[in-house]
Amino acid sequence: MTDLDSHLREHYARALLSDARIGQILAAAPARATPPRVWYARLGSVAAALVVGLGVLHFHLVERDIAARVLAEVAMNHGKQLDVEIASGDVALVAAALDRLDIPLRPPGQWPARYALLGGRYCSIQGGLAAQLKLRDHETGDLHTLYATRLTSDLETVVDTATTYDDVGITFWRDGDVFFALAGGETPNAWPQDSD
């Protein structure tokens, strides 16, 4: 060890306060309390964070709830297999008979050769008037249901998806201001844009 090191050690050893002196200094210092305004600011920050967090959680739960309600409603309507009110394989005739709807009853493109239209009726999706078209799949013989309704702010939150709900395959998609759902035994593919 060098002389400098030993001198430094000696200096700091002498400069150390005794435990008694440290106790005296601490006892002489007044206790500092946090001012109330600091607590208010802290509590305000926590409250603001909670409000924002609960708002975000509520938005996501409501959005998921709407999708679940639409799935349940489409599955229930499809499962009922109600008779058609307009029995026709002609899309134009069914559309003319369902004249309370001011939307196209089918997505753009030609009617897919895979499906035969059996007819249609009115129904509702989330309280809005909708068309319910009954289709038969030529390949499998299965019945499918095509729904069309005006796209509302609630339905805008439902993402385009293909899923199964209560053993009913359901596909959702949008075209312009129209919301479509296709329901069947298996999850049907979205309506083909360019069909033969």
Tab-separated table of C-alpha atoms in Angstrom:
chain	number	residue	atom	x	y	z
A	1	MET	CA	0.000	0.000	0.000
A	2	THR	CA	1.246	3.472	-0.799
A	3	ASP	CA	1.524	6.331	1.642
A	4	LEU	CA	-1.335	8.108	-0.072
A	5	ASP	CA	-3.645	5.130	0.466
A	6	SER	CA	-2.764	4.875	4.127
A	7	HIS	CA	-3.211	8.627	4.666
A	8	LEU	CA	-6.634	8.510	3.011
A	9	ARG	CA	-7.724	5.610	5.183
A	10	GLU	CA	-6.594	7.378	8.347
A	11	HIS	CA	-8.324	10.608	7.332
A	12	TYR	CA	-11.662	8.978	6.660
A	13	ALA	CA	-11.415	6.818	9.774
A	14	ARG	CA	-11.071	9.999	11.867
A	15	ALA	CA	-13.860	11.727	9.917
A	16	LEU	CA	-16.417	9.011	10.743
A	17	LEU	CA	-19.172	10.089	13.077
A	18	SER	CA	-19.926	7.993	16.072
A	19	ASP	CA	-23.279	6.280	16.366
A	20	ALA	CA	-24.176	8.629	19.225
A	21	ARG	CA	-23.460	11.714	17.097
A	22	ILE	CA	-25.515	10.330	14.165
A	23	GLY	CA	-28.396	9.757	16.591
A	24	GLN	CA	-28.143	13.349	17.875
A	25	ILE	CA	-28.217	14.789	14.346
A	26	LEU	CA	-31.241	12.714	13.380
A	27	ALA	CA	-33.072	13.637	16.594
A	28	ALA	CA	-32.425	17.352	16.030
A	29	ALA	CA	-33.814	17.336	12.462
A	30	PRO	CA	-37.561	17.992	12.301
A	31	ALA	CA	-39.679	15.235	10.772
A	32	ARG	CA	-40.775	16.183	7.269
A	33	ALA	CA	-44.282	15.291	6.265
A	34	THR	CA	-45.313	15.131	2.650
A	35	PRO	CA	-47.496	18.167	1.909
A	36	PRO	CA	-51.168	17.362	1.246
A	37	ARG	CA	-51.055	18.795	-2.270
A	38	VAL	CA	-48.432	16.178	-3.221
A	39	TRP	CA	-50.780	13.437	-2.003
A	40	TYR	CA	-53.652	14.980	-3.961
A	41	ALA	CA	-51.524	15.049	-7.088
A	42	ARG	CA	-50.524	11.412	-6.602
A	43	LEU	CA	-54.095	10.301	-5.952
A	44	GLY	CA	-55.301	12.314	-8.949
A	45	SER	CA	-52.769	10.583	-11.191
A	46	VAL	CA	-53.816	7.156	-9.934
A	47	ALA	CA	-57.512	8.012	-10.399
A	48	ALA	CA	-56.902	9.282	-13.949
A	49	ALA	CA	-54.982	6.119	-14.838
A	50	LEU	CA	-57.809	3.972	-13.449
A	51	VAL	CA	-60.459	5.881	-15.412
A	52	VAL	CA	-58.490	5.539	-18.658
A	53	GLY	CA	-57.833	1.839	-17.999
A	54	LEU	CA	-61.475	1.111	-17.225
A	55	GLY	CA	-62.571	3.044	-20.317
A	56	VAL	CA	-60.297	0.999	-22.570
A	57	LEU	CA	-61.418	-2.245	-20.913
A	58	HIS	CA	-65.083	-1.292	-21.293
A	59	PHE	CA	-64.618	-0.456	-24.990
A	60	HIS	CA	-62.999	-3.835	-25.700
A	61	LEU	CA	-65.609	-5.761	-23.712
A	62	VAL	CA	-68.495	-3.977	-25.463
A	63	GLU	CA	-66.896	-4.563	-28.876
A	64	ARG	CA	-66.451	-8.262	-28.130
A	65	ASP	CA	-69.970	-8.409	-26.687
A	66	ILE	CA	-71.495	-6.997	-29.892
A	67	ALA	CA	-69.674	-9.589	-32.008
A	68	ALA	CA	-70.854	-12.361	-29.677
A	69	ARG	CA	-74.448	-11.091	-29.825
A	70	VAL	CA	-74.383	-10.966	-33.639
A	71	LEU	CA	-72.915	-14.487	-33.779
A	72	ALA	CA	-75.619	-15.761	-31.416
A	73	GLU	CA	-78.389	-14.035	-33.363
A	74	VAL	CA	-77.212	-15.324	-36.758
A	75	ALA	CA	-76.745	-18.863	-35.386
A	76	MET	CA	-80.205	-18.786	-33.791
A	77	ASN	CA	-81.902	-17.476	-36.956
A	78	HIS	CA	-80.110	-20.065	-39.090
A	79	GLY	CA	-80.972	-22.851	-36.645
A	80	LYS	CA	-84.695	-22.045	-36.744
A	81	GLN	CA	-84.828	-22.773	-40.504
A	82	LEU	CA	-88.012	-20.724	-40.822
A	83	ASP	CA	-89.947	-21.028	-44.058
A	84	VAL	CA	-89.241	-18.407	-46.677
A	85	GLU	CA	-91.920	-15.744	-47.247
A	86	ILE	CA	-90.924	-15.310	-50.889
A	87	ALA	CA	-90.285	-18.712	-52.461
A	88	SER	CA	-88.301	-18.070	-55.623
A	89	GLY	CA	-84.936	-18.871	-57.098
A	90	ASP	CA	-84.844	-15.496	-58.855
A	91	VAL	CA	-82.734	-12.984	-56.916
A	92	ALA	CA	-84.398	-10.011	-58.622
A	93	LEU	CA	-87.883	-11.279	-57.703
A	94	VAL	CA	-86.909	-11.850	-54.061
A	95	ALA	CA	-85.233	-8.421	-53.905
A	96	ALA	CA	-88.347	-6.756	-55.347
A	97	ALA	CA	-90.565	-8.513	-52.792
A	98	LEU	CA	-88.294	-7.443	-49.915
A	99	ASP	CA	-88.705	-3.804	-50.909
A	100	ARG	CA	-88.449	-2.360	-47.383
A	101	LEU	CA	-84.697	-2.843	-47.628
A	102	ASP	CA	-82.795	-0.209	-49.571
A	103	ILE	CA	-79.615	-2.272	-49.841
A	104	PRO	CA	-78.455	-4.977	-52.241
A	105	LEU	CA	-79.495	-8.404	-51.003
A	106	ARG	CA	-76.349	-10.071	-52.192
A	107	PRO	CA	-72.723	-9.091	-52.457
A	108	PRO	CA	-71.327	-7.880	-55.780
A	109	GLY	CA	-70.409	-10.408	-58.440
A	110	GLN	CA	-72.437	-13.131	-60.056
A	111	TRP	CA	-74.531	-15.501	-58.003
A	112	PRO	CA	-72.221	-18.447	-57.210
A	113	ALA	CA	-73.128	-21.567	-59.158
A	114	ARG	CA	-72.540	-23.527	-55.953
A	115	TYR	CA	-75.693	-22.104	-54.304
A	116	ALA	CA	-79.318	-22.349	-55.381
A	117	LEU	CA	-81.571	-19.634	-53.982
A	118	LEU	CA	-84.694	-21.099	-52.370
A	119	GLY	CA	-86.237	-17.779	-51.334
A	120	GLY	CA	-86.102	-15.105	-48.691
A	121	ARG	CA	-87.766	-13.338	-45.800
A	122	TYR	CA	-87.276	-10.407	-43.474
A	123	CYS	CA	-85.486	-10.822	-40.172
A	124	SER	CA	-83.497	-8.544	-37.901
A	125	ILE	CA	-79.874	-8.318	-36.899
A	126	GLN	CA	-79.253	-6.261	-33.778
A	127	GLY	CA	-82.617	-4.567	-34.136
A	128	GLY	CA	-82.077	-3.549	-37.762
A	129	LEU	CA	-84.182	-4.849	-40.629
A	130	ALA	CA	-82.331	-7.522	-42.608
A	131	ALA	CA	-82.867	-9.906	-45.492
A	132	GLN	CA	-82.564	-13.620	-44.797
A	133	LEU	CA	-82.000	-15.652	-47.964
A	134	LYS	CA	-82.167	-19.439	-47.821
A	135	LEU	CA	-79.653	-21.227	-50.058
A	136	ARG	CA	-78.963	-24.864	-50.898
A	137	ASP	CA	-75.414	-25.959	-51.588
A	138	HIS	CA	-75.446	-28.026	-54.809
A	139	GLU	CA	-72.293	-29.912	-53.808
A	140	THR	CA	-73.348	-31.007	-50.310
A	141	GLY	CA	-77.104	-30.427	-50.205
A	142	ASP	CA	-76.630	-28.381	-47.017
A	143	LEU	CA	-78.807	-25.373	-46.295
A	144	HIS	CA	-77.073	-22.037	-45.851
A	145	THR	CA	-78.483	-18.672	-44.903
A	146	LEU	CA	-77.257	-15.368	-46.305
A	147	TYR	CA	-78.058	-12.248	-44.278
A	148	ALA	CA	-77.799	-8.660	-45.516
A	149	THR	CA	-78.457	-5.530	-43.471
A	150	ARG	CA	-77.423	-1.884	-43.382
A	151	LEU	CA	-74.023	-1.414	-41.743
A	152	THR	CA	-74.616	0.355	-38.418
A	153	SER	CA	-72.062	1.832	-36.036
A	154	ASP	CA	-72.399	-1.283	-33.852
A	155	LEU	CA	-71.908	-3.647	-36.793
A	156	GLU	CA	-68.847	-1.657	-37.912
A	157	THR	CA	-67.072	-2.959	-34.796
A	158	VAL	CA	-67.637	-6.586	-35.860
A	159	VAL	CA	-64.545	-7.665	-37.757
A	160	ASP	CA	-64.679	-9.708	-40.947
A	161	THR	CA	-64.274	-13.256	-39.726
A	162	ALA	CA	-65.117	-16.906	-40.280
A	163	THR	CA	-65.865	-18.913	-37.153
A	164	THR	CA	-68.161	-21.528	-35.625
A	165	TYR	CA	-70.796	-20.667	-33.025
A	166	ASP	CA	-73.138	-23.301	-31.529
A	167	ASP	CA	-72.135	-25.762	-34.270
A	168	VAL	CA	-73.063	-23.234	-36.986
A	169	GLY	CA	-70.328	-22.019	-39.300
A	170	ILE	CA	-70.620	-18.253	-39.761
A	171	THR	CA	-68.730	-15.827	-41.986
A	172	PHE	CA	-69.050	-12.043	-41.582
A	173	TRP	CA	-67.934	-9.449	-44.111
A	174	ARG	CA	-68.814	-5.989	-45.339
A	175	ASP	CA	-69.234	-4.441	-48.734
A	176	GLY	CA	-69.706	-0.686	-48.736
A	177	ASP	CA	-72.497	0.142	-46.312
A	178	VAL	CA	-73.886	-3.418	-46.214
A	179	PHE	CA	-73.091	-6.033	-43.555
A	180	PHE	CA	-73.293	-9.661	-44.719
A	181	ALA	CA	-73.330	-12.940	-42.816
A	182	LEU	CA	-73.312	-16.407	-44.352
A	183	ALA	CA	-74.272	-19.273	-42.033
A	184	GLY	CA	-74.131	-23.014	-42.631
A	185	GLY	CA	-73.204	-26.370	-41.142
A	186	GLU	CA	-69.502	-25.815	-41.702
A	187	THR	CA	-67.790	-22.440	-41.695
A	188	PRO	CA	-68.580	-21.227	-45.199
A	189	ASN	CA	-66.051	-19.268	-47.174
A	190	ALA	CA	-66.812	-15.621	-47.801
A	191	TRP	CA	-68.965	-14.909	-50.796
A	192	PRO	CA	-66.824	-15.160	-53.923
A	193	GLN	CA	-66.283	-11.835	-55.695
A	194	ASP	CA	-65.934	-13.418	-59.126
A	195	SER	CA	-68.040	-16.543	-59.434
A	196	ASP	CA	-69.002	-18.602	-62.416
